[in-house]
Short mmCIF file of C-alpha atoms in Angstrom, two decimals:
data_model
loop_
_atom_site.label_atom_id
_atom_site.label_comp_id
_atom_site.label_asym_id
_atom_site.label_seq_id
_atom_site.Cartn_x
_atom_site.Cartn_y
_atom_site.Cartn_z
CA MET I 1 12.87 -111.27 29.12
CA LYS I 2 13.01 -108.18 31.34
CA SER I 3 10.50 -108.19 34.16
CA VAL I 4 7.53 -105.89 34.02
CA ARG I 5 7.50 -102.80 36.25
CA TYR I 6 4.24 -101.35 37.57
CA LEU I 7 4.63 -97.64 38.30
CA ALA I 8 2.09 -95.08 39.51
CA LEU I 9 1.75 -91.92 37.44
CA GLY I 10 -0.15 -89.74 39.85
CA ASP I 11 -3.39 -90.93 41.44
CA SER I 12 -5.24 -91.89 38.26
CA ALA I 13 -2.81 -93.77 36.05
CA LEU I 14 -0.64 -96.85 36.09
CA ILE I 15 2.39 -97.34 33.86
CA VAL I 16 3.05 -100.95 32.87
CA GLU I 17 6.66 -100.73 31.77
CA PHE I 18 8.36 -103.40 29.69
CA GLY I 19 11.79 -101.80 29.18
CA ASP I 20 13.64 -98.63 28.20
CA ALA I 21 14.63 -99.16 24.60
CA ILE I 22 13.27 -98.95 21.09
CA SER I 23 12.86 -102.63 20.43
CA LEU I 24 10.42 -104.82 18.58
CA GLU I 25 10.28 -107.27 21.48
CA ILE I 26 9.41 -104.61 24.06
CA ASN I 27 6.89 -102.85 21.81
CA SER I 28 5.17 -106.12 20.89
CA ARG I 29 4.64 -106.79 24.58
CA VAL I 30 3.14 -103.30 24.95
CA THR I 31 0.63 -103.80 22.13
CA ALA I 32 -0.16 -107.33 23.30
CA MET I 33 -0.90 -106.04 26.79
CA ASP I 34 -2.97 -103.22 25.30
CA ASP I 35 -5.06 -105.68 23.28
CA THR I 36 -5.45 -107.97 26.29
CA ILE I 37 -6.62 -105.19 28.62
CA HIS I 38 -9.13 -104.04 26.02
CA GLN I 39 -10.58 -107.50 25.70
CA ALA I 40 -10.68 -108.01 29.46
CA LYS I 41 -12.76 -104.81 29.91
CA ILE I 42 -11.42 -104.23 33.41
CA HIS I 43 -13.85 -102.36 35.63
CA GLY I 44 -12.56 -98.83 36.29
CA VAL I 45 -10.14 -98.66 33.37
CA GLU I 46 -10.94 -95.52 31.36
CA GLU I 47 -8.36 -95.64 28.58
CA THR I 48 -4.94 -97.00 27.70
CA VAL I 49 -2.03 -95.38 25.86
CA PRO I 50 0.48 -97.70 24.21
CA THR I 51 3.95 -96.18 23.74
CA TYR I 52 7.40 -97.41 22.69
CA ARG I 53 8.05 -99.22 25.91
CA SER I 54 5.14 -98.97 28.26
CA LEU I 55 1.38 -98.94 28.49
CA LEU I 56 -0.35 -96.15 30.40
CA VAL I 57 -3.59 -97.29 31.99
CA ARG I 58 -5.83 -94.43 33.12
CA TYR I 59 -8.29 -95.51 35.79
CA ASP I 60 -10.95 -94.04 38.01
CA PRO I 61 -9.75 -94.42 41.61
CA ALA I 62 -13.36 -94.23 42.82
CA THR I 63 -13.95 -97.54 41.03
CA VAL I 64 -10.64 -99.38 41.26
CA GLY I 65 -7.51 -98.79 43.35
CA LEU I 66 -3.96 -99.14 42.07
CA GLN I 67 -3.23 -102.37 43.96
CA LYS I 68 -6.35 -104.10 42.71
CA LEU I 69 -5.64 -102.93 39.16
CA VAL I 70 -2.06 -104.21 39.25
CA SER I 71 -3.11 -107.61 40.54
CA THR I 72 -5.86 -107.87 37.90
CA ILE I 73 -3.35 -107.10 35.14
CA GLN I 74 -0.79 -109.51 36.59
CA GLY I 75 -3.52 -112.14 36.63
CA LEU I 76 -4.26 -111.50 32.96
CA GLU I 77 -0.62 -111.94 32.10
CA LYS I 78 -0.46 -115.34 33.74
CA THR I 79 -3.69 -116.88 32.55
CA LYS I 80 -4.80 -118.02 29.15
CA GLU I 81 -6.79 -114.82 28.94
CA PHE I 82 -3.60 -113.15 27.79
CA ALA I 83 -4.79 -113.07 24.22
CA GLY I 84 -1.56 -111.66 22.91
CA GLU I 85 -1.11 -109.25 20.09
CA GLN I 86 -3.94 -109.05 17.61
CA VAL I 87 -3.51 -108.84 13.85
CA HIS I 88 -2.67 -105.31 12.79
CA LYS I 89 -2.98 -103.37 9.52
CA MET I 90 -0.50 -103.04 6.68
CA ILE I 91 -0.58 -99.67 4.92
CA GLU I 92 1.32 -98.51 1.84
CA VAL I 93 2.21 -94.82 1.91
CA PRO I 94 3.10 -93.15 -1.42
CA VAL I 95 5.91 -90.58 -0.99
CA VAL I 96 7.46 -88.07 -3.34
CA TYR I 97 11.11 -87.95 -2.22
CA GLY I 98 13.49 -84.97 -2.37
CA GLY I 99 13.25 -81.55 -4.00
CA GLU I 100 10.96 -79.05 -2.32
CA TYR I 101 9.12 -81.97 -0.70
CA GLY I 102 12.19 -83.42 0.99
CA PRO I 103 14.58 -80.54 1.73
CA ASP I 104 16.85 -82.71 3.90
CA LEU I 105 17.22 -85.67 1.53
CA GLU I 106 20.58 -84.30 0.35
CA SER I 107 21.89 -83.77 3.89
CA VAL I 108 20.95 -87.31 4.92
CA ALA I 109 22.76 -88.57 1.80
CA SER I 110 25.88 -86.51 2.39
CA TYR I 111 25.88 -87.46 6.09
CA HIS I 112 26.37 -91.06 4.97
CA ARG I 113 28.32 -90.26 1.74
CA ILE I 114 25.70 -91.93 -0.42
CA THR I 115 23.43 -90.53 -3.13
CA PRO I 116 19.90 -89.19 -2.53
CA GLU I 117 18.62 -92.02 -4.75
CA GLN I 118 20.21 -94.55 -2.41
CA VAL I 119 18.53 -92.89 0.58
CA THR I 120 15.17 -93.12 -1.20
CA ARG I 121 15.77 -96.73 -2.14
CA LEU I 122 16.84 -97.72 1.39
CA HIS I 123 14.00 -95.83 3.05
CA SER I 124 11.37 -97.41 0.82
CA SER I 125 12.91 -100.89 0.75
CA CYS I 126 11.77 -102.10 4.15
CA SER I 127 8.59 -102.28 6.19
CA TYR I 128 8.24 -100.31 9.38
CA ARG I 129 6.39 -101.04 12.55
CA VAL I 130 4.25 -98.31 14.10
CA TYR I 131 5.73 -98.12 17.59
CA MET I 132 3.64 -95.29 18.97
CA ILE I 133 1.29 -92.44 18.11
CA GLY I 134 2.29 -89.18 19.79
CA PHE I 135 3.81 -85.70 19.47
CA ILE I 136 0.80 -84.39 17.54
CA ALA I 137 -2.54 -86.01 16.80
CA GLY I 138 -2.04 -89.03 14.54
CA PHE I 139 1.78 -88.74 14.25
CA PRO I 140 3.21 -92.27 13.84
CA TYR I 141 6.65 -93.10 15.21
CA LEU I 142 7.93 -95.76 12.81
CA GLY I 143 10.99 -97.90 13.07
CA THR I 144 13.52 -98.80 12.59
CA VAL I 145 15.23 -97.27 9.56
CA PRO I 146 18.31 -98.96 8.07
CA ILE I 147 21.41 -97.75 9.91
CA GLU I 148 22.80 -96.55 6.54
CA ILE I 149 20.25 -93.69 6.51
CA ALA I 150 19.76 -93.02 10.24
CA ALA I 151 20.50 -89.34 10.84
CA PRO I 152 20.45 -86.96 13.80
CA ARG I 153 17.74 -84.31 14.21
CA LEU I 154 18.36 -80.83 12.81
CA GLU I 155 20.35 -78.62 15.17
CA THR I 156 17.74 -75.91 14.81
CA PRO I 157 14.22 -77.28 14.49
CA ARG I 158 11.99 -75.75 11.80
CA LEU I 159 9.12 -73.59 13.00
CA LYS I 160 6.89 -75.06 10.33
CA VAL I 161 7.08 -78.50 8.80
CA PRO I 162 4.34 -78.96 6.16
CA ALA I 163 1.61 -81.56 6.59
CA GLY I 164 2.51 -84.89 4.99
CA SER I 165 6.26 -84.45 5.51
CA VAL I 166 8.17 -87.69 5.99
CA GLY I 167 11.15 -87.35 8.30
CA ILE I 168 14.03 -89.23 9.88
CA ALA I 169 15.31 -88.81 13.45
CA GLU I 170 18.05 -91.26 14.38
CA THR I 171 16.61 -94.70 13.62
CA GLN I 172 13.01 -93.50 13.67
CA THR I 173 10.96 -92.30 10.75
CA GLY I 174 7.60 -90.55 10.90
CA ILE I 175 4.95 -88.63 8.98
CA TYR I 176 3.59 -85.22 10.03
CA PRO I 177 -0.24 -85.40 9.92
CA ARG I 178 -0.47 -81.60 9.94
CA GLU I 179 1.80 -78.58 9.85
CA ALA I 180 3.83 -78.37 13.05
CA PRO I 181 7.21 -77.25 14.33
CA GLY I 182 9.79 -80.04 14.18
CA GLY I 183 13.42 -81.07 14.03
CA TRP I 184 13.21 -84.28 12.03
CA ARG I 185 15.14 -84.40 8.72
CA ILE I 186 12.50 -84.17 6.02
CA ILE I 187 13.17 -86.41 3.05
CA GLY I 188 9.79 -86.48 1.29
CA ARG I 189 6.08 -85.86 1.43
CA SER I 190 2.96 -87.98 1.38
CA SER I 191 -0.60 -87.03 0.55
CA MET I 192 -2.06 -89.68 2.81
CA LYS I 193 -4.53 -88.43 5.41
CA LEU I 194 -3.32 -89.73 8.76
CA PHE I 195 -5.77 -88.03 11.06
CA ASP I 196 -9.40 -87.04 10.66
CA VAL I 197 -11.62 -86.11 13.59
CA ASN I 198 -14.65 -87.33 11.64
CA LEU I 199 -13.39 -90.89 11.39
CA ASP I 200 -13.52 -93.59 14.04
CA PRO I 201 -10.77 -94.17 14.95
CA PRO I 202 -9.49 -90.69 14.04
CA ALA I 203 -5.91 -91.89 13.53
CA LEU I 204 -5.24 -94.02 10.44
CA LEU I 205 -2.40 -95.90 12.11
CA ALA I 206 -2.08 -97.67 15.46
CA PRO I 207 0.85 -99.25 17.27
CA GLY I 208 1.58 -102.67 15.81
CA ASP I 209 0.55 -101.67 12.26
CA THR I 210 3.02 -101.99 9.40
CA VAL I 211 3.90 -99.16 7.01
CA LYS I 212 5.69 -99.42 3.70
CA PHE I 213 6.73 -96.34 1.74
CA LYS I 214 6.35 -96.31 -2.02
CA PRO I 215 8.27 -93.72 -4.07
CA VAL I 216 5.98 -91.82 -6.46
CA THR I 217 6.55 -88.98 -8.92
CA GLU I 218 5.60 -85.38 -8.27
CA GLY I 219 2.73 -85.83 -10.75
CA ASP I 220 1.41 -88.88 -8.89
CA TYR I 221 1.66 -86.96 -5.62
CA ALA I 222 -0.41 -84.11 -7.08
CA ARG I 223 -3.02 -86.55 -8.42
CA LEU I 224 -3.18 -88.40 -5.09
CA ARG I 225 -3.64 -85.11 -3.31
CA ALA I 226 -6.51 -84.29 -5.61
CA GLY I 227 -8.07 -87.59 -4.61
CA GLU I 228 -7.46 -89.43 -7.88
CA ASN I 229 -6.30 -93.01 -8.02
CA VAL I 230 -2.83 -93.70 -9.25
CA VAL I 231 -2.03 -97.09 -10.67
CA MET W 1 -16.25 -56.59 20.57
CA ARG W 2 -12.88 -57.44 22.11
CA SER W 3 -11.56 -60.98 22.21
CA GLY W 4 -9.33 -60.79 25.29
CA LEU W 5 -5.78 -62.09 25.40
CA PHE W 6 -6.62 -65.74 24.79
CA THR W 7 -10.22 -66.83 25.15
CA THR W 8 -11.29 -70.34 24.20
CA VAL W 9 -14.32 -72.59 24.44
CA GLN W 10 -13.63 -75.41 26.93
CA ASP W 11 -15.65 -78.17 28.52
CA ARG W 12 -14.52 -80.90 30.93
CA GLY W 13 -12.18 -82.35 28.31
CA ARG W 14 -11.72 -84.86 25.54
CA TYR W 15 -11.24 -88.25 27.13
CA GLY W 16 -10.37 -91.52 25.44
CA CYS W 17 -8.23 -90.13 22.60
CA LEU W 18 -4.76 -90.08 24.18
CA ARG W 19 -3.89 -93.20 22.18
CA TYR W 20 -4.40 -91.19 18.97
CA GLY W 21 -2.07 -88.44 20.18
CA VAL W 22 -4.95 -86.17 21.18
CA PRO W 23 -4.55 -84.47 24.57
CA ILE W 24 -7.36 -84.17 27.11
CA SER W 25 -7.67 -80.36 26.83
CA GLY W 26 -10.66 -78.94 28.73
CA ALA W 27 -10.89 -76.28 31.44
CA MET W 28 -7.55 -75.61 33.14
CA ASP W 29 -9.38 -74.88 36.42
CA GLU W 30 -11.97 -77.63 36.44
CA TYR W 31 -13.40 -76.60 39.81
CA SER W 32 -14.27 -73.04 38.76
CA PHE W 33 -15.50 -74.30 35.39
CA THR W 34 -17.89 -76.74 37.09
CA VAL W 35 -19.20 -74.12 39.52
CA ALA W 36 -19.85 -71.69 36.64
CA ASN W 37 -22.12 -74.30 35.05
CA LEU W 38 -23.84 -75.09 38.35
CA LEU W 39 -24.66 -71.37 38.81
CA VAL W 40 -26.80 -71.42 35.65
CA ASP W 41 -28.09 -74.94 36.38
CA ASN W 42 -26.32 -76.36 33.33
CA ASN W 43 -25.09 -79.86 32.85
CA PRO W 44 -21.77 -79.60 34.77
CA ASP W 45 -19.92 -80.64 31.58
CA ALA W 46 -21.41 -77.87 29.38
CA ALA W 47 -18.97 -75.78 27.35
CA CYS W 48 -17.92 -72.38 28.76
CA LEU W 49 -15.54 -69.61 27.74
CA GLU W 50 -12.14 -69.71 29.42
CA THR W 51 -10.32 -66.37 29.52
CA THR W 52 -6.62 -65.78 30.11
CA LEU W 53 -5.28 -62.77 32.06
CA ILE W 54 -7.33 -60.23 30.10
CA GLY W 55 -10.87 -61.21 29.29
CA PRO W 56 -13.14 -60.35 26.37
CA GLN W 57 -15.80 -57.72 25.92
CA LEU W 58 -19.03 -59.26 24.65
CA GLN W 59 -22.35 -57.92 23.53
CA ALA W 60 -25.46 -59.97 24.29
CA LEU W 61 -27.55 -60.69 21.18
CA ASN W 62 -30.44 -61.97 23.35
CA ASP W 63 -31.62 -61.91 26.92
CA LEU W 64 -29.69 -64.60 28.75
CA GLN W 65 -28.43 -65.85 32.08
CA ALA W 66 -24.74 -66.32 32.78
CA ALA W 67 -22.18 -66.72 35.55
CA VAL W 68 -18.50 -65.85 35.87
CA THR W 69 -16.11 -67.77 38.14
CA GLY W 70 -12.40 -68.56 38.39
CA GLY W 71 -9.60 -66.03 38.69
CA GLU W 72 -10.87 -62.73 40.09
CA CYS W 73 -11.38 -60.32 37.21
CA GLU W 74 -13.01 -56.94 36.91
CA LEU W 75 -16.49 -57.95 35.76
CA LEU W 76 -18.60 -55.16 34.27
CA ILE W 77 -22.10 -55.17 32.81
CA ASN W 78 -22.66 -51.94 30.88
CA GLY W 79 -19.79 -50.44 32.83
CA SER W 80 -21.15 -51.31 36.29
CA VAL W 81 -19.11 -53.53 38.54
CA THR W 82 -20.87 -56.88 38.97
CA PRO W 83 -20.04 -59.72 41.36
CA MET W 84 -18.65 -63.03 40.17
CA TRP W 85 -19.80 -66.46 41.46
CA GLN W 86 -23.54 -65.85 41.01
CA THR W 87 -26.26 -66.06 38.36
CA LEU W 88 -26.28 -62.92 36.18
CA GLU W 89 -29.28 -61.57 34.29
CA ILE W 90 -28.10 -60.13 30.99
CA SER W 91 -30.41 -58.31 28.60
CA LYS W 92 -30.17 -58.01 24.84
CA ASP W 93 -27.51 -55.43 23.84
CA ASP W 94 -25.84 -55.45 27.28
CA ILE W 95 -22.08 -55.20 27.19
CA VAL W 96 -20.29 -57.72 29.39
CA THR W 97 -16.63 -57.05 30.09
CA LEU W 98 -14.23 -59.44 31.80
CA GLY W 99 -11.42 -57.01 32.51
CA LYS W 100 -8.01 -57.35 33.99
CA MET W 101 -7.29 -60.28 36.30
CA ARG W 102 -6.72 -59.28 39.93
CA SER W 103 -5.81 -62.73 41.14
CA GLY W 104 -5.37 -65.98 39.25
CA CYS W 105 -5.01 -66.44 35.52
CA ARG W 106 -8.26 -67.80 34.06
CA SER W 107 -11.95 -66.97 34.45
CA TYR W 108 -14.95 -68.96 33.23
CA LEU W 109 -18.07 -67.57 31.66
CA ALA W 110 -20.96 -70.02 31.60
CA ILE W 111 -24.14 -69.25 29.68
CA ARG W 112 -27.45 -70.88 30.60
CA GLY W 113 -27.81 -73.81 28.16
CA GLY W 114 -24.08 -74.03 27.43
CA ILE W 115 -22.12 -72.94 24.36
CA ASP W 116 -23.28 -74.61 21.17
CA VAL W 117 -20.27 -75.67 19.13
CA PRO W 118 -19.94 -79.10 17.49
CA LEU W 119 -18.75 -82.07 19.50
CA VAL W 120 -15.37 -83.15 18.13
CA LEU W 121 -14.20 -86.56 19.34
CA GLY W 122 -16.70 -86.31 22.14
CA SER W 123 -15.81 -82.85 23.41
CA ARG W 124 -16.38 -79.16 22.64
CA SER W 125 -12.99 -78.13 24.01
CA THR W 126 -10.70 -76.07 21.81
CA TYR W 127 -7.41 -77.81 20.99
CA LEU W 128 -5.38 -75.07 19.35
CA ARG W 129 -2.44 -77.16 18.19
CA GLY W 130 -4.71 -79.74 16.59
CA GLY W 131 -6.85 -77.02 15.03
CA PHE W 132 -10.15 -78.52 16.17
CA GLY W 133 -12.82 -78.14 18.85
CA GLY W 134 -14.44 -74.94 20.09
CA MET W 135 -14.69 -72.22 17.44
CA ASN W 136 -12.98 -74.16 14.61
CA GLY W 137 -9.99 -74.86 16.80
CA GLN W 138 -9.25 -71.16 17.25
CA PRO W 139 -9.36 -68.72 20.15
CA LEU W 140 -12.17 -66.18 20.17
CA SER W 141 -11.75 -63.28 17.79
CA VAL W 142 -13.61 -60.02 17.29
CA ASP W 143 -17.02 -60.43 15.61
CA ASP W 144 -17.32 -64.13 16.47
CA VAL W 145 -20.88 -65.03 17.43
CA ILE W 146 -21.20 -67.46 20.32
CA GLU W 147 -24.31 -69.62 20.03
CA ARG W 148 -25.93 -71.37 22.97
CA PHE W 149 -28.23 -74.30 23.52
CA HIS W 150 -31.66 -73.15 24.61
CA LEU W 151 -32.88 -74.13 28.04
CA PRO W 152 -35.72 -72.45 29.96
CA ARG W 153 -34.65 -69.64 32.29
CA ILE W 154 -33.96 -70.48 35.90
CA ASP W 155 -36.10 -68.59 38.39
CA THR W 156 -33.64 -68.24 41.25
CA ARG W 157 -30.49 -66.21 41.34
CA LEU W 158 -27.92 -68.72 42.53
CA SER W 159 -24.73 -67.86 44.37
CA VAL W 160 -22.03 -69.66 46.29
CA SER W 161 -20.77 -68.72 49.73
CA SER W 162 -17.33 -67.15 49.98
CA SER W 163 -16.00 -70.35 51.56
CA GLN W 164 -16.61 -72.09 48.22
CA VAL W 165 -14.64 -69.48 46.31
CA PRO W 166 -10.99 -70.53 45.95
CA LYS W 167 -8.53 -68.08 47.48
CA ILE W 168 -6.00 -67.55 44.77
CA THR W 169 -2.71 -65.94 45.74
CA SER W 170 0.67 -65.82 44.03
CA THR W 171 1.86 -69.01 45.71
CA PHE W 172 0.56 -72.49 45.07
CA GLU W 173 0.99 -75.75 46.87
CA ALA W 174 0.97 -78.92 44.81
CA HIS W 175 0.91 -82.37 46.38
CA CYS W 176 2.62 -85.04 44.33
CA LEU W 177 3.25 -88.71 44.06
CA VAL W 178 6.87 -89.39 43.13
CA GLY W 179 7.64 -91.07 39.85
CA PRO W 180 7.25 -92.81 37.54
CA GLN W 181 10.95 -92.10 36.83
CA ALA W 182 12.01 -91.08 40.33
CA ASP W 183 14.81 -93.66 40.08
CA MET W 184 16.57 -91.48 37.48
CA PHE W 185 17.24 -88.84 40.15
CA ASP W 186 19.34 -89.26 43.25
CA ALA W 187 18.00 -88.41 46.71
CA THR W 188 19.41 -84.86 46.46
CA GLY W 189 17.55 -84.23 43.21
CA ILE W 190 14.25 -85.31 44.71
CA ASP W 191 14.91 -83.36 47.93
CA THR W 192 15.61 -80.25 45.91
CA PHE W 193 12.36 -80.61 44.00
CA PHE W 194 10.30 -80.99 47.18
CA SER W 195 12.07 -78.36 49.26
CA CYS W 196 12.54 -75.38 46.93
CA PRO W 197 9.66 -73.41 45.45
CA TYR W 198 9.68 -73.00 41.66
CA VAL W 199 8.74 -69.88 39.73
CA VAL W 200 6.34 -70.09 36.78
CA THR W 201 8.13 -68.55 33.78
CA SER W 202 6.61 -66.66 30.87
CA GLU W 203 6.98 -69.82 28.78
CA SER W 204 3.74 -71.14 30.18
CA ASP W 205 0.45 -71.84 28.51
CA ARG W 206 -2.29 -74.47 28.31
CA MET W 207 0.31 -77.04 27.22
CA GLY W 208 2.43 -76.66 30.32
CA TYR W 209 4.50 -74.41 32.54
CA ARG W 210 8.25 -74.12 32.34
CA LEU W 211 9.43 -73.60 35.90
CA ARG W 212 12.60 -71.96 37.20
CA GLY W 213 14.36 -72.67 40.47
CA SER W 214 17.03 -74.82 42.08
CA LEU W 215 18.55 -77.25 39.60
CA ILE W 216 17.45 -80.86 39.87
CA ALA W 217 20.29 -83.25 39.16
CA HIS W 218 19.76 -86.50 37.31
CA LYS W 219 21.64 -89.60 38.40
CA ASP W 220 22.98 -90.30 34.97
CA LYS W 221 21.19 -89.63 31.70
CA ALA W 222 18.36 -87.15 31.21
CA ASP W 223 16.54 -88.86 28.36
CA ILE W 224 14.22 -91.81 28.24
CA VAL W 225 12.60 -93.59 25.35
CA SER W 226 9.33 -91.65 25.07
CA ASP W 227 6.27 -92.76 26.92
CA ALA W 228 2.93 -91.30 27.93
CA LEU W 229 2.18 -88.12 29.90
CA LEU W 230 -0.86 -86.78 31.70
CA PRO W 231 -1.73 -83.32 33.04
CA GLY W 232 0.07 -82.90 36.36
CA THR W 233 3.20 -84.77 35.31
CA VAL W 234 6.48 -82.98 36.08
CA GLN W 235 9.27 -83.66 33.59
CA VAL W 236 12.87 -82.66 34.16
CA PRO W 237 14.96 -82.22 31.01
CA LYS W 238 18.74 -82.09 31.00
CA ASN W 239 18.88 -78.44 32.13
CA GLY W 240 17.47 -79.49 35.51
CA GLN W 241 14.50 -77.09 35.34
CA PRO W 242 11.13 -78.80 35.70
CA ILE W 243 8.23 -78.59 33.25
CA LEU W 244 4.70 -79.04 34.60
CA ILE W 245 2.51 -80.70 31.98
CA MET W 246 -0.96 -79.19 31.60
CA ARG W 247 -4.08 -80.00 29.62
CA ASP W 248 -3.06 -79.30 25.99
CA ALA W 249 0.38 -80.94 26.24
CA GLN W 250 1.49 -83.55 23.79
CA THR W 251 0.57 -87.05 24.89
CA THR W 252 4.10 -88.49 24.98
CA GLY W 253 7.46 -87.17 26.12
CA GLY W 254 11.10 -88.18 26.38
CA TYR W 255 12.19 -86.53 29.63
CA PRO W 256 12.25 -88.33 32.98
CA LYS W 257 9.17 -87.67 35.11
CA ILE W 258 10.16 -86.90 38.68
CA ALA W 259 6.64 -86.64 40.11
CA THR W 260 2.97 -86.20 39.27
CA VAL W 261 0.63 -83.68 40.88
CA ILE W 262 -2.49 -85.22 42.41
CA THR W 263 -5.73 -84.73 40.49
CA SER W 264 -7.41 -82.62 43.17
CA ASP W 265 -4.59 -80.02 43.06
CA ILE W 266 -4.48 -79.60 39.28
CA SER W 267 -7.51 -77.26 39.10
CA MET W 268 -5.83 -74.75 41.37
CA LEU W 269 -2.61 -74.89 39.34
CA GLY W 270 -4.68 -73.85 36.32
CA GLN W 271 -4.74 -70.42 37.98
CA ALA W 272 -0.94 -70.05 38.18
CA LYS W 273 0.58 -67.36 36.00
CA PRO W 274 4.12 -66.17 35.23
CA ASN W 275 6.12 -65.14 38.33
CA ASN W 276 3.84 -67.12 40.68
CA ARG W 277 5.54 -69.74 42.81
CA ILE W 278 4.69 -73.40 43.17
CA SER W 279 5.87 -75.53 46.11
CA PHE W 280 5.73 -79.26 45.57
CA SER W 281 5.35 -81.74 48.41
CA GLU W 282 5.07 -85.49 48.53
CA ILE W 283 2.01 -87.38 49.76
CA THR W 284 0.98 -91.02 49.74
CA LEU W 285 -1.31 -92.61 47.20
CA GLU W 286 -3.86 -93.22 49.95
CA ASP W 287 -3.93 -89.53 50.84
CA ALA W 288 -4.21 -88.64 47.18
CA TYR W 289 -7.27 -90.87 46.82
CA LYS W 290 -8.73 -89.31 49.96
CA ARG W 291 -8.23 -85.80 48.66
CA LEU W 292 -9.70 -86.70 45.27
CA ASN W 293 -12.73 -88.13 47.04
CA GLU W 294 -13.09 -84.96 49.12
CA TYR W 295 -12.74 -82.80 46.00
CA ARG W 296 -15.48 -84.70 44.18
CA GLU W 297 -17.65 -84.76 47.31
CA ARG W 298 -17.24 -81.00 47.67
CA LEU W 299 -18.53 -80.46 44.12
CA ARG W 300 -21.40 -82.89 44.65
CA ARG W 301 -22.40 -81.13 47.86
CA LEU W 302 -22.19 -77.74 46.20
CA ALA W 303 -24.37 -78.99 43.34
CA SER W 304 -27.07 -80.23 45.70
CA GLU W 305 -26.93 -77.03 47.80
CA LEU W 306 -27.45 -74.95 44.67
CA LYS W 307 -30.38 -77.12 43.61
CA LYS W 308 -32.06 -76.25 46.91
CA GLN W 309 -31.57 -72.49 46.59
#
């Protein structure tokens, strides 16, 4: 196991870095550390930001200095107080694949010389871990997609990707919570609401959660959007 | 009556939501923002208007008290030149104009009581890209009505001494701590960053400033697996030209971070505009803490001085 690096990000944040790769092992350590720090309620810690490979810990230097903070966290790691990763959610996300909803489904298929149906099947056949929330509010970085459908970003990013779009970028997949510019290859669309400022927490997904995509018809998508239940 | 180039409602910021992909937002020049509130005896976190380069023209719908701070703009009440950095008495139907910026980039207009817009995730700050906060997530537009919370009038006209008014020129000095990815640059790359001033380009807004200057070489690769960012972080993408992250930036990024500007220098950088120059220099963490302490102490002292006026 790679050793942990403690790096200062300016005068008010510490980066606890577990590696530099997209890996389940590294990300699990990030979420475990995140959960542990939350439970420990360290004096002076204002918020934490779990990412692919590191945990940002924002602190108030008037309350706790960097050195003290690092030794407290190192202490947590060594003792039984290291609670480890908590149980996370499993969410099923209905997606209408292809057509106007997934303009890049064909290009992902032709990139791998398979059919669009095979891309759909492969994309919806496995479960994905939420590695990080970032880019725009509530955007989940999910991974990793089967290598048979991993595809590079578009050479020219779109100025507008519609809300709900499901995209692929290399071995990552993600869902756009709202309209935004973006270069991910869009293979489908979901009606699921991923971000709502009126909810607590505002983001539906959190690192460590599991997402499974479920192919639905255009009709189901429309009904789901209208708030109806689809069996 | 006129919205100005880009005028938004901002408070101190939206803290605690980075993990949901929501940036801190809030006033780009926190110092001037705080002083504007102090000058109308508001809670120092109350929401203000932040203008950009060309301010708005507003008509008062009631008698009110206000204050304008920040970048030096041509401030007019009914066409008469009026000083910034003091309590202003504004009567119903008065026309307040925040004209062209003479120095700096952003001015703050505080209204006694503070601007009344809903709290979204604990803050009233506008976050344009997320479409929430402030006036429905949008900049001010013509015919918008700005509501305020009602507080009794203050009896004294408050003002700050000229020594408390930041001197904004076209050059900025930013003290930094190196890292967290300093090890992705060789010594020459880091030397370059700390020895050559960088020009703020026109691709600069509340999200961040793209800078132009001497190329900063990476040791090897110029990408990292994404991790978290904060305002003040300086990223260097493959083209070797640094990007200074500001308050509305996305919360994660995939470029190596060469250095991070200390908290007490970020307010001033909120006044940088295109073609201004920023010189970065390295300081120790201890000095950064000291300067942050001094910065906070300065605001505390100013607050208690104003209370006595």
